[in-house]
Short mmCIF file of C-alpha atoms in Angstrom, two decimals:
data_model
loop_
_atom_site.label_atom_id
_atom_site.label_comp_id
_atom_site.label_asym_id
_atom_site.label_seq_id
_atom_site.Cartn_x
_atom_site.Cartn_y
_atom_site.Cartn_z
CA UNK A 66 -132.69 128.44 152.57
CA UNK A 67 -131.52 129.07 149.21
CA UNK A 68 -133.76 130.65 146.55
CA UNK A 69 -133.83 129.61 143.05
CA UNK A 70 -133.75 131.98 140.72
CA UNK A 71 -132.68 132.31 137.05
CA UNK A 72 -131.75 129.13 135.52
CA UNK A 73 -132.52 127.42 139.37
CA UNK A 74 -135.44 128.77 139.09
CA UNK A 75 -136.85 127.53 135.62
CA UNK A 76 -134.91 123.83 136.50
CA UNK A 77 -136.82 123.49 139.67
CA UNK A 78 -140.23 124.56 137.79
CA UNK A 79 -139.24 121.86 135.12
CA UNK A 80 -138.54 119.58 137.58
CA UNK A 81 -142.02 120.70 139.41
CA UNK A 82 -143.86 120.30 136.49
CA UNK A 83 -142.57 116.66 135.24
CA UNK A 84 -143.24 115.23 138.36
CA UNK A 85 -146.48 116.67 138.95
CA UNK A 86 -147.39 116.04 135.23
CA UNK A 87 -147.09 112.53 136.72
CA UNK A 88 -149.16 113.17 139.73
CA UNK A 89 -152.43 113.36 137.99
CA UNK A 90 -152.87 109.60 137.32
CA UNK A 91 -154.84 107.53 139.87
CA UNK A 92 -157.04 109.92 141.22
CA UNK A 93 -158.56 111.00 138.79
CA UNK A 94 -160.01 114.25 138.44
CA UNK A 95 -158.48 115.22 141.33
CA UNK A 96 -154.89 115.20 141.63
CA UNK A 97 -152.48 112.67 143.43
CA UNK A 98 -149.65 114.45 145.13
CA UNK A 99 -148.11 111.57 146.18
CA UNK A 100 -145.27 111.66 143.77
CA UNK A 101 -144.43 115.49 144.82
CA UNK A 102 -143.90 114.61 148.26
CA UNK A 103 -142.01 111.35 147.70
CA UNK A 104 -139.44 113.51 146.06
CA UNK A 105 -137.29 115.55 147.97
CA UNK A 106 -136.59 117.67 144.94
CA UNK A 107 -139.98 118.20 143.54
CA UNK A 108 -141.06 119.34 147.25
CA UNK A 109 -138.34 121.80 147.58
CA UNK A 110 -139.26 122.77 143.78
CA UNK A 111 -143.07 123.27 145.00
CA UNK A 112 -142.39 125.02 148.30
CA UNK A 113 -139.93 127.34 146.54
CA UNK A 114 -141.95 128.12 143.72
CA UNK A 115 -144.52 128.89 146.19
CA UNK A 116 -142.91 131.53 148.66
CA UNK A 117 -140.82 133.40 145.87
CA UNK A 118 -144.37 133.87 144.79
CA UNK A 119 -145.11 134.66 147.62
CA UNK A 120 -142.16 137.28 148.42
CA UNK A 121 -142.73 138.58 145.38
CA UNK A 122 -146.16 139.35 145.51
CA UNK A 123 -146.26 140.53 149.02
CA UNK A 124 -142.78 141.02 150.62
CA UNK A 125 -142.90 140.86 154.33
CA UNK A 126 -146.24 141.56 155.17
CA UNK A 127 -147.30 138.16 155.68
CA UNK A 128 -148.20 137.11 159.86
CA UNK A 129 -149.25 133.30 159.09
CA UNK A 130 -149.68 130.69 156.48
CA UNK A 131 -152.91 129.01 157.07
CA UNK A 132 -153.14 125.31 155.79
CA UNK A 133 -156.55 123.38 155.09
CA UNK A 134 -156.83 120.11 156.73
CA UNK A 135 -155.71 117.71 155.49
CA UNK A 136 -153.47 118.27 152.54
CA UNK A 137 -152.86 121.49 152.88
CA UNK A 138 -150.97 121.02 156.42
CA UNK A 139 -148.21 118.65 154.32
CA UNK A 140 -147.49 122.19 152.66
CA UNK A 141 -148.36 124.78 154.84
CA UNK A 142 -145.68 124.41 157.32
CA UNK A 143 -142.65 123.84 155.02
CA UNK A 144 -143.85 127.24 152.99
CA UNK A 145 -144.16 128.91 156.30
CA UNK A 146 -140.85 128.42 157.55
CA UNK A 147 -139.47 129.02 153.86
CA UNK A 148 -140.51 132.57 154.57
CA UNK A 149 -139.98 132.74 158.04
CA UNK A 150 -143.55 133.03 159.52
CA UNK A 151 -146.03 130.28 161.46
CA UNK A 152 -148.53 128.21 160.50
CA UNK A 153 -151.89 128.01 161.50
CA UNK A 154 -154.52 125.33 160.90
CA UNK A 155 -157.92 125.07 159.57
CA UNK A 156 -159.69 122.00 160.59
CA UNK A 157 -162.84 119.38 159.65
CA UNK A 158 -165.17 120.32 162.85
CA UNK A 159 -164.20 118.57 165.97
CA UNK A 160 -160.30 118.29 165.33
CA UNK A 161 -159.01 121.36 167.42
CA UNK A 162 -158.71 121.58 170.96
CA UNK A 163 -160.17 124.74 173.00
CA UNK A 164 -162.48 127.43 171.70
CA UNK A 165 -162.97 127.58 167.98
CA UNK A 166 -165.05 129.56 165.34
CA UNK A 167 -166.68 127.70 162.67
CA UNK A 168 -167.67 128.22 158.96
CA UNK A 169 -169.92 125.60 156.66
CA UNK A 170 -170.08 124.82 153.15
CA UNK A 171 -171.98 122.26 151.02
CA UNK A 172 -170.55 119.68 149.57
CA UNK A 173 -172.59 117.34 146.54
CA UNK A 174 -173.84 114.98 149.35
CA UNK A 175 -174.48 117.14 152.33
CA UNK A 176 -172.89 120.08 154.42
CA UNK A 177 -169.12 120.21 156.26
CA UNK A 178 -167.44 122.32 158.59
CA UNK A 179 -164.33 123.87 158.87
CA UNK A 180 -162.93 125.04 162.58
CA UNK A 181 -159.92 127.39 163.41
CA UNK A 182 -158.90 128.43 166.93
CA UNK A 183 -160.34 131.43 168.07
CA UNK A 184 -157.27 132.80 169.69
CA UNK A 185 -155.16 131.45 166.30
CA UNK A 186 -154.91 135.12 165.49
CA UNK A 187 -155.14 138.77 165.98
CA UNK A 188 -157.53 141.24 164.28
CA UNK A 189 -155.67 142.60 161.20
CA UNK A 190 -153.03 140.01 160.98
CA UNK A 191 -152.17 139.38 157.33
CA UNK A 192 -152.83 135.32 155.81
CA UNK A 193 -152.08 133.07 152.84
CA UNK A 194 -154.34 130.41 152.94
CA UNK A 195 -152.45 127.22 151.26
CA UNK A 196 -154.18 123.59 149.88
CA UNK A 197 -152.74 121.48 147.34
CA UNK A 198 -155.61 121.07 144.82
CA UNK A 199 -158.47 124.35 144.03
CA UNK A 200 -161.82 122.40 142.64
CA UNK A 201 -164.69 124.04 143.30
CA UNK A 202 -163.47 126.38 145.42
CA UNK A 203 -165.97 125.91 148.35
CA UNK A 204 -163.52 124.59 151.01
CA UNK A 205 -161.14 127.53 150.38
CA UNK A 206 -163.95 130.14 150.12
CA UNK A 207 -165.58 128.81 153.56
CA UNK A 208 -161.75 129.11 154.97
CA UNK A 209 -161.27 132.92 154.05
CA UNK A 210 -164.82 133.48 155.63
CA UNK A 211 -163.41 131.90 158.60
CA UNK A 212 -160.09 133.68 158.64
CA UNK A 213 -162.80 136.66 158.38
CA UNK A 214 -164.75 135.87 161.49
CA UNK A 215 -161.12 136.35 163.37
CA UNK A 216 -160.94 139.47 161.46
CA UNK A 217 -157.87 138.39 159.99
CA UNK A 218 -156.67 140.13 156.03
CA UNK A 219 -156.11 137.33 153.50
CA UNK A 220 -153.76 138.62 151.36
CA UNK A 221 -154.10 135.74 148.67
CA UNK A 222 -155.11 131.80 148.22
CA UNK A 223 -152.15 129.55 146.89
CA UNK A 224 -152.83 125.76 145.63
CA UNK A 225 -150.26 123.54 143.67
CA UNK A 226 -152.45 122.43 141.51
CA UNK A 227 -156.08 124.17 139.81
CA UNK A 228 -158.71 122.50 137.82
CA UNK A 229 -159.37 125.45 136.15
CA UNK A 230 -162.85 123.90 134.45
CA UNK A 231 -164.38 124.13 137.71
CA UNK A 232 -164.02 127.92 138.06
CA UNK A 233 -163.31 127.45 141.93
CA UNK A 234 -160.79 130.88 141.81
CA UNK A 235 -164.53 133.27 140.59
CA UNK A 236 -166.14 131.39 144.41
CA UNK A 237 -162.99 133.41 146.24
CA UNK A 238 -164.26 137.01 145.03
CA UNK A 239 -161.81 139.44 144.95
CA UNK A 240 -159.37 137.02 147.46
CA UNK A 241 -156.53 136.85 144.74
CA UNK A 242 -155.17 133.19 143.74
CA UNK A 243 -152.31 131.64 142.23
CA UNK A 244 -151.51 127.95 141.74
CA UNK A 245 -148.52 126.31 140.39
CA UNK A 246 -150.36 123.99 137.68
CA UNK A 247 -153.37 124.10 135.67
CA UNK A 248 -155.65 121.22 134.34
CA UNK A 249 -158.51 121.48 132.44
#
């Protein structure tokens, strides 16, 4: 695909932005990304934004893309073949077929579970973990301890959007994060 850069670049960020300056109505705290994905050119904005990140930050030594169920698989795949790699998926417990490892968290009313393949990947291989919205951080912080039972390297956690009053990027450690937008 093409990559925007230059003037692309900062018109597909605008473009981005407005529409997911939209987004935020309806749910609220969290954020609606409805609008993103029923706009072709807001998606393509996002995506893009996302892997020259990405390529930026960490050239070709990406293996996978990991998405979070559920949201995170409507991105995940699209980002992974924008930089030429697969996707893997991180599931609520009892989704995935065949063996799996498991990892929980707590949520405010009780305790979840997220489940990857255990033959998803190798020792060593190199992840970006994708979502579309970091809150508290808990769901992405029980994924990279996941990815860790596999003894897989995350290389970074990507989101579109970050509600940066709930400090959920300081629950990923030293796992480095970037997301798109920022709300308080």
């Amino acid at each position: 695909g093409s990559h925007p850069t230059g003037e692309a670049a900062r018109g597909a960020n605008a473009q981005g932005r407005a529409t997911l300056g939209t987004a935020r109505r309806g749910r609220g705290p969290a954020t609606d990304i409805s609008p993103v994905l029923k706009d072709p050119d807001s998606f393509r904005a996002c995506i893009s934004l996302l892997a020259s990140h990405l390529k930026k930050t960490h050239g070709g030594k990406i293996d996978y893309i990991a998405g979070l169920d559920s949201r995170g698989f409507l991105f995940g795949p699209s980002l992974a073949q924008e930089l030429g790699v697969g996707c893997v998926l991180i599931r609520k417990q009892g989704k995935l077929p065949g063996p799996t490892v498991s990892a929980s968290y707590t949520l405010e009313y009780g305790k979840a579970e997220l489940e990857i393949q255990r033959d998803a990947l190798e020792p060593g291989q190199k992840v970006v973990v994708v979502d579309d919205l970091l809150a508290t951080g808990g769901t992405m912080r029980t994924a990279c301890e996941l990815l860790g039972q596999l003894q897989a390297e995350v290389l970074e956690c990507v989101s579109l959007v970050e509600l940066t009053s709930l400090k959920g990027r300081e629950k990923l450690g030293t796992v480095p994060f970037f997301s798109l937008l920022q709300y308080e």
